[in-house]
C-alpha positions as a Markdown table, in Angstrom:
| # | Residue | x | y | z |
|---|---|---|---|---|
| 1 | Unk | 1.6 | -13.4 | 7.9 |
| 2 | Unk | -0.5 | -11.0 | 6.0 |
| 3 | Unk | -2.1 | -8.0 | 7.5 |
| 4 | Unk | -5.8 | -7.0 | 7.6 |
| 5 | Unk | -6.7 | -4.3 | 5.1 |
| 6 | Unk | -7.0 | -0.7 | 6.4 |
| 7 | Unk | -10.2 | 0.8 | 5.0 |
| 8 | Unk | -13.4 | 2.6 | 5.9 |
| 9 | Unk | -16.7 | 3.4 | 4.2 |
| 10 | Unk | -15.0 | 6.5 | 2.9 |
| 11 | Unk | -12.1 | 4.7 | 1.2 |
| 12 | Unk | -12.1 | 5.5 | -2.6 |
| 13 | Unk | -8.6 | 4.5 | -3.5 |
| 14 | Unk | -6.8 | 1.3 | -2.6 |
| 15 | Unk | -3.0 | 1.3 | -2.3 |
| 16 | Unk | -1.6 | -2.2 | -2.6 |
| 17 | Unk | 1.8 | -3.5 | -1.7 |
| 18 | Unk | 3.1 | -7.0 | -2.5 |
| 19 | Unk | 3.8 | -8.8 | 0.8 |
| 20 | Unk | 5.1 | -7.6 | 4.2 |
| 21 | Unk | 8.9 | -7.4 | 4.5 |
| 22 | Unk | 10.6 | -9.1 | 7.5 |
| 23 | Unk | 10.8 | -5.6 | 9.2 |
| 24 | Unk | 7.1 | -5.0 | 8.5 |
| 25 | Unk | 6.2 | -8.4 | 9.9 |
| 26 | Unk | 8.4 | -7.6 | 13.0 |
| 27 | Unk | 6.5 | -4.3 | 13.4 |
| 28 | Unk | 3.1 | -6.1 | 12.6 |
| 29 | Unk | 2.1 | -3.4 | 10.2 |
| 30 | Unk | 2.7 | -2.1 | 6.6 |
| 31 | Unk | 5.9 | -0.5 | 5.6 |
| 32 | Unk | 7.8 | -1.1 | 8.8 |
| 33 | Unk | 11.3 | -0.9 | 7.5 |
| 34 | Unk | 12.9 | 2.2 | 8.8 |
| 35 | Unk | 14.2 | 3.2 | 5.4 |
| 36 | Unk | 10.9 | 2.6 | 3.5 |
| 37 | Unk | 9.7 | 6.0 | 2.3 |
| 38 | Unk | 6.0 | 5.2 | 2.3 |
| 39 | Unk | 5.0 | 6.9 | 5.6 |
| 40 | Unk | 7.1 | 10.1 | 5.2 |
| 41 | Unk | 5.7 | 10.4 | 1.6 |
| 42 | Unk | 2.1 | 9.8 | 2.7 |
| 43 | Unk | 2.5 | 12.4 | 5.5 |
| 44 | Unk | 3.8 | 14.9 | 3.0 |
| 45 | Unk | 1.0 | 14.2 | 0.5 |
| 46 | Unk | -1.7 | 14.5 | 3.2 |
| 47 | Unk | -0.2 | 17.4 | 5.2 |
| 48 | Unk | 0.0 | 15.1 | 8.3 |
| 49 | Unk | 3.0 | 14.8 | 10.6 |
| 50 | Unk | 5.3 | 11.8 | 9.9 |
| 51 | Unk | 4.2 | 9.1 | 12.3 |
| 52 | Unk | 6.7 | 7.4 | 14.6 |
| 53 | Unk | 7.8 | 4.1 | 13.3 |
| 54 | Unk | 6.0 | 2.3 | 16.1 |
| 55 | Unk | 2.8 | 4.3 | 16.0 |
| 56 | Unk | 0.4 | 2.0 | 14.1 |
| 57 | Unk | -2.7 | 4.0 | 15.0 |
| 58 | Unk | -1.2 | 7.2 | 13.6 |
| 59 | Unk | -0.4 | 5.4 | 10.4 |
| 60 | Unk | -3.9 | 4.0 | 10.1 |
| 61 | Unk | -5.2 | 7.5 | 10.8 |
| 62 | Unk | -3.3 | 8.9 | 7.8 |
| 63 | Unk | -4.9 | 6.4 | 5.5 |
| 64 | Unk | -8.4 | 6.6 | 7.0 |
| 65 | Unk | -8.7 | 10.4 | 7.4 |
| 66 | Unk | -7.9 | 10.9 | 3.7 |
| 67 | Unk | -10.2 | 8.4 | 2.0 |
| 68 | Unk | -7.6 | 5.8 | 1.3 |
| 69 | Unk | -7.3 | 2.0 | 1.9 |
| 70 | Unk | -4.2 | 0.0 | 2.3 |
| 71 | Unk | -3.5 | -3.7 | 1.8 |
| 72 | Unk | -1.2 | -6.2 | 0.1 |
| 73 | Unk | -1.8 | -8.2 | -3.1 |
| 74 | Unk | -0.9 | -11.5 | -1.4 |
| 75 | Unk | -2.6 | -13.4 | 1.5 |
| 76 | Unk | 0.4 | -15.8 | 1.6 |
| 77 | Unk | 3.4 | -16.8 | -0.4 |
| 78 | Unk | 6.9 | -18.4 | -0.1 |
| 79 | Unk | 9.6 | -15.7 | -0.1 |
| 80 | Unk | 13.2 | -15.5 | 0.8 |
| 81 | Unk | 13.9 | -12.5 | 3.0 |
| 82 | Unk | 12.4 | -9.4 | 1.4 |
| 83 | Unk | 13.2 | -10.4 | -2.2 |
| 84 | Unk | 10.2 | -9.9 | -4.4 |
| 85 | Unk | 12.0 | -11.9 | -7.1 |
| 86 | Unk | 11.9 | -15.0 | -4.9 |
| 87 | Unk | 8.1 | -15.0 | -4.4 |
| 88 | Unk | 6.4 | -18.2 | -5.3 |
| 89 | Unk | 3.4 | -20.3 | -4.1 |
| 90 | Unk | 1.2 | -17.2 | -4.2 |
| 91 | Unk | -2.3 | -17.0 | -2.7 |
| 92 | Unk | -3.9 | -13.6 | -3.6 |
| 93 | Unk | -5.9 | -11.6 | -1.1 |
| 94 | Unk | -9.7 | -11.7 | -1.4 |
| 95 | Unk | -10.2 | -8.3 | -3.1 |
| 96 | Unk | -13.8 | -9.1 | -3.9 |
| 97 | Unk | -14.6 | -9.1 | -0.2 |
| 98 | Unk | -12.9 | -5.8 | 0.3 |
| 99 | Unk | -14.8 | -4.2 | -2.6 |
| 100 | Unk | -18.1 | -5.1 | -1.0 |
| 101 | Unk | -17.1 | -3.2 | 2.1 |
| 102 | Unk | -15.5 | 0.0 | 0.7 |
| 103 | Unk | -16.4 | 2.2 | -2.3 |
| 104 | Unk | -13.0 | 1.7 | -4.0 |
| 105 | Unk | -12.8 | 3.5 | -7.4 |
| 106 | Unk | -9.1 | 3.3 | -8.1 |
| 107 | Unk | -6.2 | 1.0 | -7.3 |
| 108 | Unk | -2.5 | 2.0 | -7.0 |
| 109 | Unk | 0.3 | -0.5 | -6.8 |
| 110 | Unk | 3.4 | 0.2 | -4.8 |
| 111 | Unk | 6.0 | -1.1 | -7.2 |
| 112 | Unk | 6.2 | -3.4 | -10.2 |
| 113 | Unk | 5.8 | -6.7 | -8.4 |
| 114 | Unk | 2.6 | -5.6 | -6.7 |
| 115 | Unk | 1.4 | -4.4 | -10.1 |
| 116 | Unk | 2.2 | -7.7 | -11.8 |
| 117 | Unk | 0.5 | -9.8 | -9.1 |
| 118 | Unk | -2.6 | -7.5 | -9.1 |
| 119 | Unk | -2.9 | -7.6 | -12.9 |
| 120 | Unk | -2.6 | -11.4 | -13.0 |
| 121 | Unk | -4.8 | -12.4 | -10.0 |
| 122 | Unk | -6.9 | -9.4 | -8.7 |
| 123 | Unk | -7.8 | -7.4 | -11.8 |
| 124 | Unk | -10.0 | -10.2 | -13.2 |
| 125 | Unk | -11.9 | -10.1 | -9.9 |
| 126 | Unk | -12.0 | -6.3 | -9.4 |
| 127 | Unk | -12.4 | -5.0 | -12.9 |
| 128 | Unk | -10.5 | -1.9 | -11.8 |
| 129 | Unk | -7.3 | -1.3 | -13.8 |
| 130 | Unk | -4.4 | -0.4 | -11.5 |
| 131 | Unk | -1.8 | 2.4 | -11.7 |
| 132 | Unk | 1.8 | 1.2 | -11.2 |
| 133 | Unk | 3.7 | 3.6 | -9.0 |
| 134 | Unk | 7.4 | 3.6 | -8.1 |
| 135 | Unk | 8.2 | 1.4 | -5.1 |
| 136 | Unk | 8.8 | 3.2 | -1.8 |
| 137 | Unk | 11.1 | 0.3 | -0.8 |
| 138 | Unk | 14.7 | 1.1 | 0.3 |
| 139 | Unk | 15.7 | -1.3 | -2.5 |
| 140 | Unk | 14.4 | 1.3 | -5.0 |
| 141 | Unk | 16.9 | 3.9 | -3.7 |
| 142 | Unk | 17.5 | 5.2 | -7.2 |
| 143 | Unk | 14.1 | 6.8 | -7.0 |
| 144 | Unk | 14.6 | 10.0 | -4.9 |
| 145 | Unk | 12.1 | 10.9 | -2.2 |
| 146 | Unk | 11.1 | 14.1 | -4.2 |
| 147 | Unk | 10.3 | 12.0 | -7.2 |
| 148 | Unk | 8.2 | 9.6 | -5.2 |
| 149 | Unk | 6.2 | 12.5 | -3.7 |
| 150 | Unk | 5.8 | 14.0 | -7.2 |
| 151 | Unk | 4.7 | 10.8 | -9.0 |
| 152 | Unk | 2.5 | 9.5 | -6.1 |
| 153 | Unk | 1.0 | 12.9 | -5.5 |
| 154 | Unk | 0.0 | 13.4 | -9.1 |
| 155 | Unk | -1.5 | 9.9 | -9.2 |
| 156 | Unk | -3.4 | 10.2 | -5.9 |
| 157 | Unk | -4.4 | 13.9 | -6.2 |
| 158 | Unk | -8.0 | 13.2 | -7.1 |
| 159 | Unk | -8.4 | 10.6 | -4.3 |
| 160 | Unk | -6.7 | 12.1 | -1.2 |
| 161 | Unk | -9.5 | 13.8 | 0.6 |
| 162 | Unk | -9.4 | 16.5 | 3.3 |
| 163 | Unk | -9.5 | 15.0 | 6.7 |
| 164 | Unk | -13.1 | 14.6 | 7.8 |
| 165 | Unk | -12.5 | 12.6 | 11.0 |
């Protein structure tokens, strides 16, 4: 089960994950694992309050109010649990379709697997080189929250817009 992209006509930067984890699929939205640092980090970078885990509309709002877009690299795949290493039978998402609907100028990949998949399958279609960022997954616990905020903040600083909604 892949999720629809979150974007608007103001989305200049696309953040791509790999594939929804079991907890995200259970929540029916991106980064649903309670230990994933994505939403607290995005809240800190945008000056927004950290959304409640169940508040999908608040999460969408953070993305849309700040000129961002959110999606995954894969439309479908075979995966064991949440193990990116087990991914096979990949079907990439239709990035060409998204690029006709939003003025995406930059692509940021949440982790090495999303970056590898993007580079192999989606870069030839988009023509936009991606920036590989450290994964916000709890499996990447060695990367401290402060480091995530610093690295992601530096990468996204020219793309996070002041809320205009």
